[in-house]
Coordinates of C-alpha atoms in Angstrom, one line a residue:
M11 CA 0.0 0.0 0.0
V12 CA 1.4 3.4 -1.0
E13 CA 2.0 5.8 2.0
R14 CA -0.2 8.9 1.7
Q15 CA 2.0 11.8 2.7
V16 CA 1.0 15.3 4.0
F17 CA 3.3 17.9 2.5
G18 CA 3.8 21.4 3.9
F19 CA 5.2 23.8 1.3
L20 CA 7.1 27.0 2.3
Q21 CA 8.8 29.5 0.0
G22 CA 9.8 28.2 -3.5
P23 CA 11.6 29.6 -6.5
H24 CA 10.0 32.5 -8.2
G25 CA 7.3 31.4 -10.6
D26 CA 4.8 28.5 -10.6
F27 CA 7.0 25.5 -10.1
F28 CA 5.9 24.8 -6.5
R29 CA 2.2 25.2 -7.4
R30 CA 2.6 22.8 -10.3
L31 CA 4.5 20.3 -8.2
A32 CA 1.8 20.5 -5.5
A33 CA -0.9 19.8 -8.1
R34 CA 1.0 16.7 -9.2
L35 CA 1.4 15.4 -5.7
R36 CA -2.3 15.9 -5.1
A37 CA -3.1 14.0 -8.3
E38 CA -1.0 11.1 -6.8
G39 CA -3.3 11.0 -3.8
H40 CA -1.2 13.1 -1.3
T41 CA -2.3 16.1 0.7
V42 CA -0.6 19.5 0.3
H43 CA -0.7 22.6 2.6
R44 CA 1.0 25.9 2.0
I45 CA 2.1 28.9 4.0
N46 CA 2.6 32.2 2.2
L47 CA 5.0 34.6 3.8
N48 CA 4.6 37.6 1.5
G49 CA 2.6 38.9 -1.5
G50 CA 5.0 37.3 -4.0
D51 CA 4.4 33.9 -2.5
R52 CA 0.6 34.6 -2.6
H53 CA 0.8 35.5 -6.3
D54 CA 3.0 32.5 -7.3
W55 CA 0.8 30.0 -5.4
Q56 CA -2.7 31.2 -6.5
D57 CA -4.4 28.4 -4.6
A58 CA -5.8 27.7 -1.1
A59 CA -3.1 28.5 1.5
T60 CA -2.4 30.0 4.9
D61 CA -1.1 33.6 4.9
Y62 CA 1.3 34.1 7.8
T63 CA 1.1 37.7 8.9
G64 CA 3.1 37.6 12.1
T65 CA 6.8 38.3 12.8
L66 CA 9.8 36.1 12.7
V67 CA 9.8 35.9 16.5
E68 CA 6.3 34.5 16.6
W69 CA 7.0 32.1 13.7
P70 CA 8.3 29.0 15.5
E71 CA 5.2 28.7 17.7
F72 CA 2.9 29.3 14.8
F73 CA 4.7 26.8 12.6
G74 CA 4.7 24.2 15.3
R75 CA 0.9 24.5 15.7
F76 CA 0.5 24.4 11.9
V77 CA 2.4 21.1 11.4
N78 CA 0.8 19.5 14.4
Q79 CA -2.8 20.3 13.5
R80 CA -2.3 19.1 9.9
A81 CA -0.2 16.0 10.7
I82 CA 2.5 17.2 8.3
T83 CA 4.9 14.4 7.3
D84 CA 7.2 16.3 4.9
I85 CA 8.3 20.0 4.5
V86 CA 9.3 21.3 1.1
L87 CA 11.2 24.5 0.7
Y88 CA 13.7 26.3 -1.5
G89 CA 16.9 27.5 0.2
D90 CA 17.6 26.3 3.7
C91 CA 19.3 29.4 5.0
R92 CA 16.4 31.9 5.0
P93 CA 15.4 32.7 8.6
H94 CA 11.9 31.3 8.4
H95 CA 13.2 28.2 6.7
R96 CA 16.0 27.6 9.3
S97 CA 13.5 28.0 12.1
A98 CA 11.0 25.7 10.4
H99 CA 13.7 23.1 9.9
I100 CA 14.5 23.0 13.6
V101 CA 10.8 22.7 14.5
A102 CA 10.2 20.0 11.9
S103 CA 13.3 18.0 13.0
M104 CA 12.1 18.0 16.6
R105 CA 8.9 16.3 15.4
G106 CA 10.5 13.8 13.1
I107 CA 9.2 15.5 10.0
R108 CA 11.2 15.1 6.8
V109 CA 12.6 18.3 5.3
W110 CA 13.2 18.4 1.6
V111 CA 15.4 21.3 0.3
Y112 CA 15.5 22.6 -3.2
E113 CA 18.4 24.7 -4.5
E114 CA 20.0 25.5 -7.8
G115 CA 21.6 22.4 -9.3
Y116 CA 25.0 21.4 -7.8
I117 CA 25.9 20.5 -11.4
R118 CA 24.9 23.1 -14.0
P119 CA 23.1 23.7 -16.1
D120 CA 20.6 20.8 -16.5
F121 CA 19.8 19.8 -12.9
M122 CA 18.1 21.1 -9.8
T123 CA 19.1 20.0 -6.3
L124 CA 16.6 18.2 -4.2
E125 CA 18.2 17.0 -1.0
L126 CA 16.9 15.6 2.3
E127 CA 17.7 17.8 5.4
G128 CA 20.0 20.4 3.8
V129 CA 22.1 21.6 0.9
N130 CA 25.7 22.9 0.5
G131 CA 27.2 23.6 3.9
H132 CA 24.2 21.9 5.5
S133 CA 24.3 18.8 3.3
M134 CA 24.5 15.3 4.9
L135 CA 26.9 14.2 2.2
S136 CA 30.5 13.5 3.1
T137 CA 33.5 15.7 2.3
D138 CA 35.8 12.6 2.2
P139 CA 37.1 11.9 -1.3
D140 CA 37.5 8.2 -0.5
W141 CA 33.8 8.0 0.4
Y142 CA 32.7 9.2 -3.0
R143 CA 35.1 6.7 -4.7
A144 CA 33.6 3.8 -2.7
Q145 CA 30.0 4.9 -3.2
A146 CA 30.4 5.3 -6.9
Q147 CA 31.5 1.7 -7.4
D148 CA 27.8 0.5 -7.2
L149 CA 26.5 3.3 -9.4
P150 CA 25.9 3.4 -13.2
L151 CA 28.3 5.3 -15.4
S152 CA 27.5 8.9 -16.0
T153 CA 25.6 9.5 -19.3
K154 CA 25.3 12.8 -21.1
Q155 CA 21.7 13.9 -21.3
P156 CA 20.3 16.2 -23.9
P157 CA 20.4 19.9 -22.9
V158 CA 17.3 21.2 -21.1
P159 CA 15.6 23.9 -23.0
S160 CA 16.2 27.3 -21.4
D161 CA 15.0 30.8 -21.8
F162 CA 16.6 32.9 -19.0
S163 CA 14.3 35.8 -19.7
K164 CA 11.5 33.6 -18.2
R165 CA 13.3 33.6 -14.8
V166 CA 14.0 37.3 -15.0
H167 CA 10.3 38.0 -15.7
T168 CA 9.1 35.8 -12.8
T169 CA 11.6 37.4 -10.4
I170 CA 10.5 40.9 -11.3
V171 CA 6.8 40.0 -11.0
Y172 CA 7.5 38.3 -7.6
Y173 CA 9.1 41.3 -6.1
L174 CA 6.5 43.7 -7.6
K175 CA 3.7 41.6 -6.0
S176 CA 5.5 41.4 -2.8
H177 CA 5.8 45.1 -2.6
L178 CA 2.2 45.9 -3.7
N179 CA 0.7 43.3 -1.3
G180 CA 3.0 44.2 1.6
W181 CA 0.0 45.4 3.6
R182 CA -1.3 41.9 3.8
F183 CA 1.9 40.7 5.5
P184 CA 2.7 43.4 8.1
G185 CA 5.2 41.2 10.0
Y186 CA 7.3 40.0 7.0
R187 CA 10.8 41.2 6.6
T188 CA 12.7 40.1 3.5
H189 CA 15.9 38.1 3.7
R190 CA 17.4 40.2 0.9
T191 CA 19.9 42.9 1.6
E192 CA 18.3 45.7 -0.4
P193 CA 14.8 47.1 -0.1
A194 CA 12.3 46.1 -2.8
Y195 CA 11.8 49.7 -4.0
A196 CA 15.6 50.1 -4.5
E197 CA 15.8 46.8 -6.6
A198 CA 12.7 47.8 -8.6
W199 CA 14.2 51.2 -9.4
A200 CA 17.5 49.5 -10.4
Y201 CA 15.6 47.1 -12.7
L202 CA 13.8 50.0 -14.3
R203 CA 17.0 52.0 -14.8
E204 CA 18.7 49.0 -16.4
Y205 CA 15.7 48.3 -18.6
L206 CA 15.7 51.9 -19.9
D207 CA 19.5 51.7 -20.4
R208 CA 19.4 48.5 -22.5
P209 CA 20.8 49.9 -25.7
R210 CA 23.8 51.5 -24.1
R211 CA 24.4 48.5 -21.8
A212 CA 24.3 46.2 -24.9
R213 CA 27.0 48.3 -26.5
R214 CA 29.0 48.2 -23.3
I215 CA 28.8 44.4 -23.0
A216 CA 29.8 44.0 -26.7
E217 CA 32.9 46.1 -26.1
Q218 CA 33.7 44.2 -22.9
L219 CA 33.4 40.8 -24.7
K220 CA 35.6 42.2 -27.5
R221 CA 38.3 42.9 -24.9
F222 CA 37.8 39.5 -23.4
A223 CA 38.2 37.8 -26.8
A224 CA 41.5 39.6 -27.3
I225 CA 43.0 38.1 -24.2
G226 CA 43.4 34.7 -25.8
S227 CA 43.2 31.3 -24.2
G228 CA 45.2 30.3 -21.1
R229 CA 45.8 33.8 -19.8
H230 CA 42.9 34.6 -17.5
F231 CA 41.4 33.7 -14.2
V232 CA 37.6 34.0 -13.5
L233 CA 35.8 35.3 -10.4
P234 CA 32.0 34.9 -10.8
L235 CA 30.1 37.3 -8.6
Q236 CA 27.3 36.0 -6.4
L237 CA 24.3 37.9 -5.2
N238 CA 24.6 39.8 -1.9
S239 CA 21.2 38.3 -1.0
D240 CA 22.5 34.8 -1.5
Y241 CA 22.4 33.1 1.9
Q242 CA 24.9 30.5 0.7
L243 CA 27.4 33.3 0.6
R244 CA 26.4 34.9 3.9
V245 CA 26.0 31.7 6.0
H246 CA 28.7 29.4 4.4
S247 CA 31.6 31.9 4.3
H248 CA 33.2 34.4 6.5
Y249 CA 32.5 37.2 4.1
P250 CA 29.7 39.7 5.0
G251 CA 29.0 40.3 1.3
M252 CA 30.3 39.8 -2.3
S253 CA 32.2 43.0 -2.4
S254 CA 34.5 42.0 0.5
A255 CA 35.3 38.7 -1.2
A256 CA 35.9 40.4 -4.5
F257 CA 38.2 43.0 -2.9
A258 CA 40.2 40.3 -1.1
T259 CA 40.5 38.4 -4.4
I260 CA 41.8 41.5 -6.3
E261 CA 44.3 42.2 -3.5
S262 CA 45.6 38.6 -3.7
F263 CA 45.8 38.7 -7.5
A264 CA 47.7 42.0 -7.4
R265 CA 50.1 40.5 -4.9
A266 CA 50.7 37.0 -6.4
G267 CA 49.1 36.7 -9.8
P268 CA 51.3 36.1 -12.8
A269 CA 52.3 39.5 -14.4
D270 CA 50.9 38.5 -17.8
S271 CA 47.5 37.2 -16.5
I272 CA 44.1 38.8 -16.4
L273 CA 41.4 38.5 -13.7
V274 CA 38.0 38.4 -15.3
I275 CA 35.1 39.3 -13.0
K276 CA 31.7 38.2 -14.3
R277 CA 28.4 39.8 -13.1
H278 CA 25.7 37.5 -11.8
P279 CA 22.9 37.2 -14.4
L280 CA 20.2 38.0 -11.8
D281 CA 22.0 41.0 -10.4
T282 CA 19.5 43.8 -9.9
G283 CA 22.0 46.6 -10.7
V284 CA 21.7 48.2 -7.2
I285 CA 25.5 48.0 -6.8
D286 CA 27.6 49.7 -9.4
W287 CA 30.1 46.8 -9.7
R288 CA 31.8 48.3 -12.7
R289 CA 32.8 51.4 -10.8
I290 CA 33.7 49.9 -7.5
L291 CA 35.7 47.0 -9.0
R292 CA 37.6 49.4 -11.3
G293 CA 38.4 51.5 -8.2
Q294 CA 39.7 48.6 -6.2
A295 CA 41.8 47.3 -9.1
E296 CA 43.4 50.7 -9.7
A297 CA 44.0 51.1 -6.0
N298 CA 46.0 47.8 -6.1
G299 CA 47.9 48.7 -9.2
V300 CA 46.2 46.2 -11.5
G301 CA 43.6 48.4 -13.2
D302 CA 44.8 47.2 -16.6
R303 CA 44.7 43.5 -15.6
V304 CA 41.1 43.3 -14.2
L305 CA 38.3 43.0 -16.7
Y306 CA 34.7 43.3 -15.6
L307 CA 32.0 41.5 -17.8
E308 CA 28.4 42.5 -17.4
G309 CA 27.3 39.8 -19.8
G310 CA 28.4 36.7 -21.7
D311 CA 28.1 32.9 -21.4
I312 CA 29.8 31.8 -18.2
A313 CA 30.7 28.4 -19.7
Q314 CA 32.5 30.1 -22.6
I315 CA 34.2 32.5 -20.3
I316 CA 35.5 29.6 -18.1
E317 CA 36.7 27.6 -21.1
G318 CA 40.5 27.9 -21.4
A319 CA 40.8 29.7 -18.1
L320 CA 43.8 29.2 -15.8
G321 CA 41.5 28.9 -12.9
V322 CA 38.2 29.9 -11.2
V323 CA 37.8 31.6 -7.8
T324 CA 34.4 31.4 -6.2
I325 CA 32.9 31.6 -2.7
N326 CA 30.6 28.6 -3.2
S327 CA 28.7 29.3 -6.5
T328 CA 27.5 26.4 -8.6
V329 CA 29.8 27.9 -11.2
G330 CA 32.4 25.9 -9.2
T331 CA 31.0 22.6 -10.5
L332 CA 30.9 24.0 -14.0
S333 CA 34.6 24.8 -13.8
L334 CA 35.4 21.4 -12.2
G335 CA 33.4 19.6 -14.9
A336 CA 35.5 21.5 -17.5
G337 CA 38.7 20.4 -15.8
V338 CA 39.6 24.0 -14.8
P339 CA 41.4 24.5 -11.4
T340 CA 39.1 25.9 -8.8
Y341 CA 39.6 27.8 -5.5
V342 CA 36.8 28.0 -2.9
L343 CA 36.7 31.0 -0.6
G344 CA 33.9 29.7 1.5
R345 CA 32.3 26.3 2.3
A346 CA 30.9 24.3 -0.7
L347 CA 29.8 20.7 -1.1
Y348 CA 32.4 20.3 -3.8
G349 CA 35.2 21.7 -1.6
I350 CA 36.9 18.3 -1.5
E351 CA 40.6 17.6 -1.5
G352 CA 41.5 16.4 -4.9
L353 CA 38.8 18.5 -6.6
V354 CA 39.7 22.0 -5.5
H355 CA 43.0 23.8 -4.7
S356 CA 43.8 23.2 -1.0
G357 CA 46.6 25.8 -0.6
S358 CA 46.3 29.5 -0.1
L359 CA 44.7 31.9 -2.6
D360 CA 48.1 33.4 -3.3
S361 CA 49.5 30.0 -4.1
F362 CA 46.5 29.3 -6.4
W363 CA 47.6 32.0 -8.9
Q364 CA 51.0 30.5 -9.2
A365 CA 50.3 26.7 -9.2
P366 CA 46.6 25.9 -9.4
T367 CA 45.6 22.3 -8.6
I368 CA 44.1 20.5 -11.6
P369 CA 40.9 18.6 -10.5
D370 CA 41.2 14.8 -10.4
P371 CA 38.9 13.6 -13.3
V372 CA 38.3 10.1 -11.7
L373 CA 37.2 11.7 -8.4
W374 CA 35.1 14.2 -10.3
D375 CA 33.3 11.3 -12.1
A376 CA 32.7 9.5 -8.8
F377 CA 31.4 12.8 -7.1
T378 CA 29.0 13.5 -9.9
R379 CA 27.6 10.0 -10.0
V380 CA 26.9 10.1 -6.3
L381 CA 25.2 13.5 -6.7
R382 CA 23.0 12.3 -9.5
D383 CA 22.0 9.3 -7.4
R384 CA 21.4 11.1 -4.2
C385 CA 20.3 14.7 -4.7
L386 CA 20.0 15.8 -8.4
V387 CA 16.9 16.1 -10.4
A388 CA 17.1 16.6 -14.2
G389 CA 15.5 19.7 -15.5
G390 CA 15.5 23.4 -14.9
L391 CA 13.3 26.5 -14.1
S392 CA 13.9 28.5 -17.3
S393 CA 11.4 26.7 -19.5
D394 CA 8.1 24.8 -19.1
Q395 CA 9.7 21.6 -20.4
G396 CA 12.5 22.0 -17.9
V397 CA 10.0 22.5 -15.0
E398 CA 8.0 19.4 -16.1
M399 CA 11.2 17.4 -16.0
V400 CA 12.0 18.6 -12.4
I401 CA 8.4 17.8 -11.3
E402 CA 8.7 14.2 -12.7
G403 CA 11.9 13.6 -10.9
S404 CA 10.8 15.3 -7.7
V405 CA 7.6 13.3 -7.3
A406 CA 9.5 10.1 -7.6
R407 CA 12.0 11.3 -5.0
L408 CA 9.6 12.9 -2.6
T409 CA 7.2 9.9 -2.5
G410 CA 9.9 7.2 -2.2
A411 CA 9.3 5.8 -5.6
N412 CA 12.9 6.4 -6.5
I413 CA 15.2 5.7 -3.5
P414 CA 18.9 6.5 -4.2
I415 CA 21.1 3.4 -4.6
T416 CA 23.5 4.8 -2.1
L417 CA 20.8 5.1 0.6
K418 CA 19.6 1.6 -0.1
A419 CA 23.1 0.3 0.3
A420 CA 23.6 2.1 3.6
A421 CA 20.4 0.6 4.9
E422 CA 21.4 -3.0 4.1

C-alpha cells in the first residue's frame, strides 16, 4: 500500500514551479498545505493557502501548531538558510518531519538539487574523497543527457513579478521582513533603470566581450560574482557580502598573480543593478595597481568565459562545479559541497595563482555519479519543459518511488 503523505510547502523559487509540483502530488493522492510569507508567495501559489502575517519571533510557535494540526509528514522549501526556513527546519526535526530542500543544481546547467535535510554547507553528504570513490562503485556510469531547453528571460520575468507583487501586497503581511539585503523599491528602481538603459548597456557588453576575446586562451582567471542576497554566501563563508570577497581576491591577485595574466570578474545574471560593480571594482583594481589587468564583464556565457581559463575563484557558487566539470582548477573562498581535497585547490589563494591544482577527473566522475543518485533532479526552471522534468523527478524522489542506490546500500 502506498503511503499517503502530507506535505507542507514553504517558499519556493520565483514562478509557478511549487504550485505545479503540488498539483502533481495531489493527483498522486497526497495532501498539500502551503504557507505564504509575502505577497510574492501569494501570487505564485494562486491556490488555497495560509497567509502568515506575524513576525519572525512569533513564527516557530505558529509553525509548530501548523504542522501538528495538519499532521504534516514532509516539509518542502527552496533555500535552507532563510530565517523562516531555518527555524521551520528546527521545528520539523524535533517532530521527526522530513525536510526536503531545493536549490540551484550542484551541477549546471541541466539539474536542480533536491536533498533531504539540507544543501551545500548543511548537506548530509561526506567531504571525504574516498567515500565518493567507494559509493560510486555501485552506481551506473554517467551518461550525457540532452540539454534542457532554457530561456533565461523567463526567470528574469518571474523574479520581477514576484518582487513587484511582494511590494504591492505588503499590507497583507505586516510582520514580514525580506531576507534580501536591499529594499524592494531600490531593486525595482534599479531594474527599471537597467531596462531603460538596455541599448547603451548592450554596446558596453559588446565592447567588454571584445576585450575578453583579445586576451586569448590560457591567460585569464575568472571570479563569478554571487548575489549579496545569496544566503549560501552569507552563511557558508566568513564574508559579509560579495564586495569584501571580490576585494580580497583582487588584492591577492595583485600580490601574487602572474604578471601577464588577467582577472575576469563576471556579473551574476540576476544582479539587480543596485550595486555599481563596474565602478567599485575598477576603483579597487586601480588602488591595487592592476587596473589594466582586471576585466569586468556584465554579460556573456559563463561556460564560454571559463573555457580555457587558468582557474576559477568562487565563494561557493554552482559555477564551481561548472569549472570542475571542464577540468579547470578551482579555488573555494567559503564552504561548498564540492570543496573536497582532490577536486579544489587546498593551498592559499596566493599559491593558487602560481600553481593551481588540476581537479582529479576520476574523483570528479565519482562525485557527480553520487550527486546524480542522491540529490540531483534533471530539468530546470527556465522553461516549461524543464519545469516538467523537475516535477517528474521530484515526485519520484519525494514519495519514495525512486530511492537513491547509495541510501539503499547504507540501509542494508
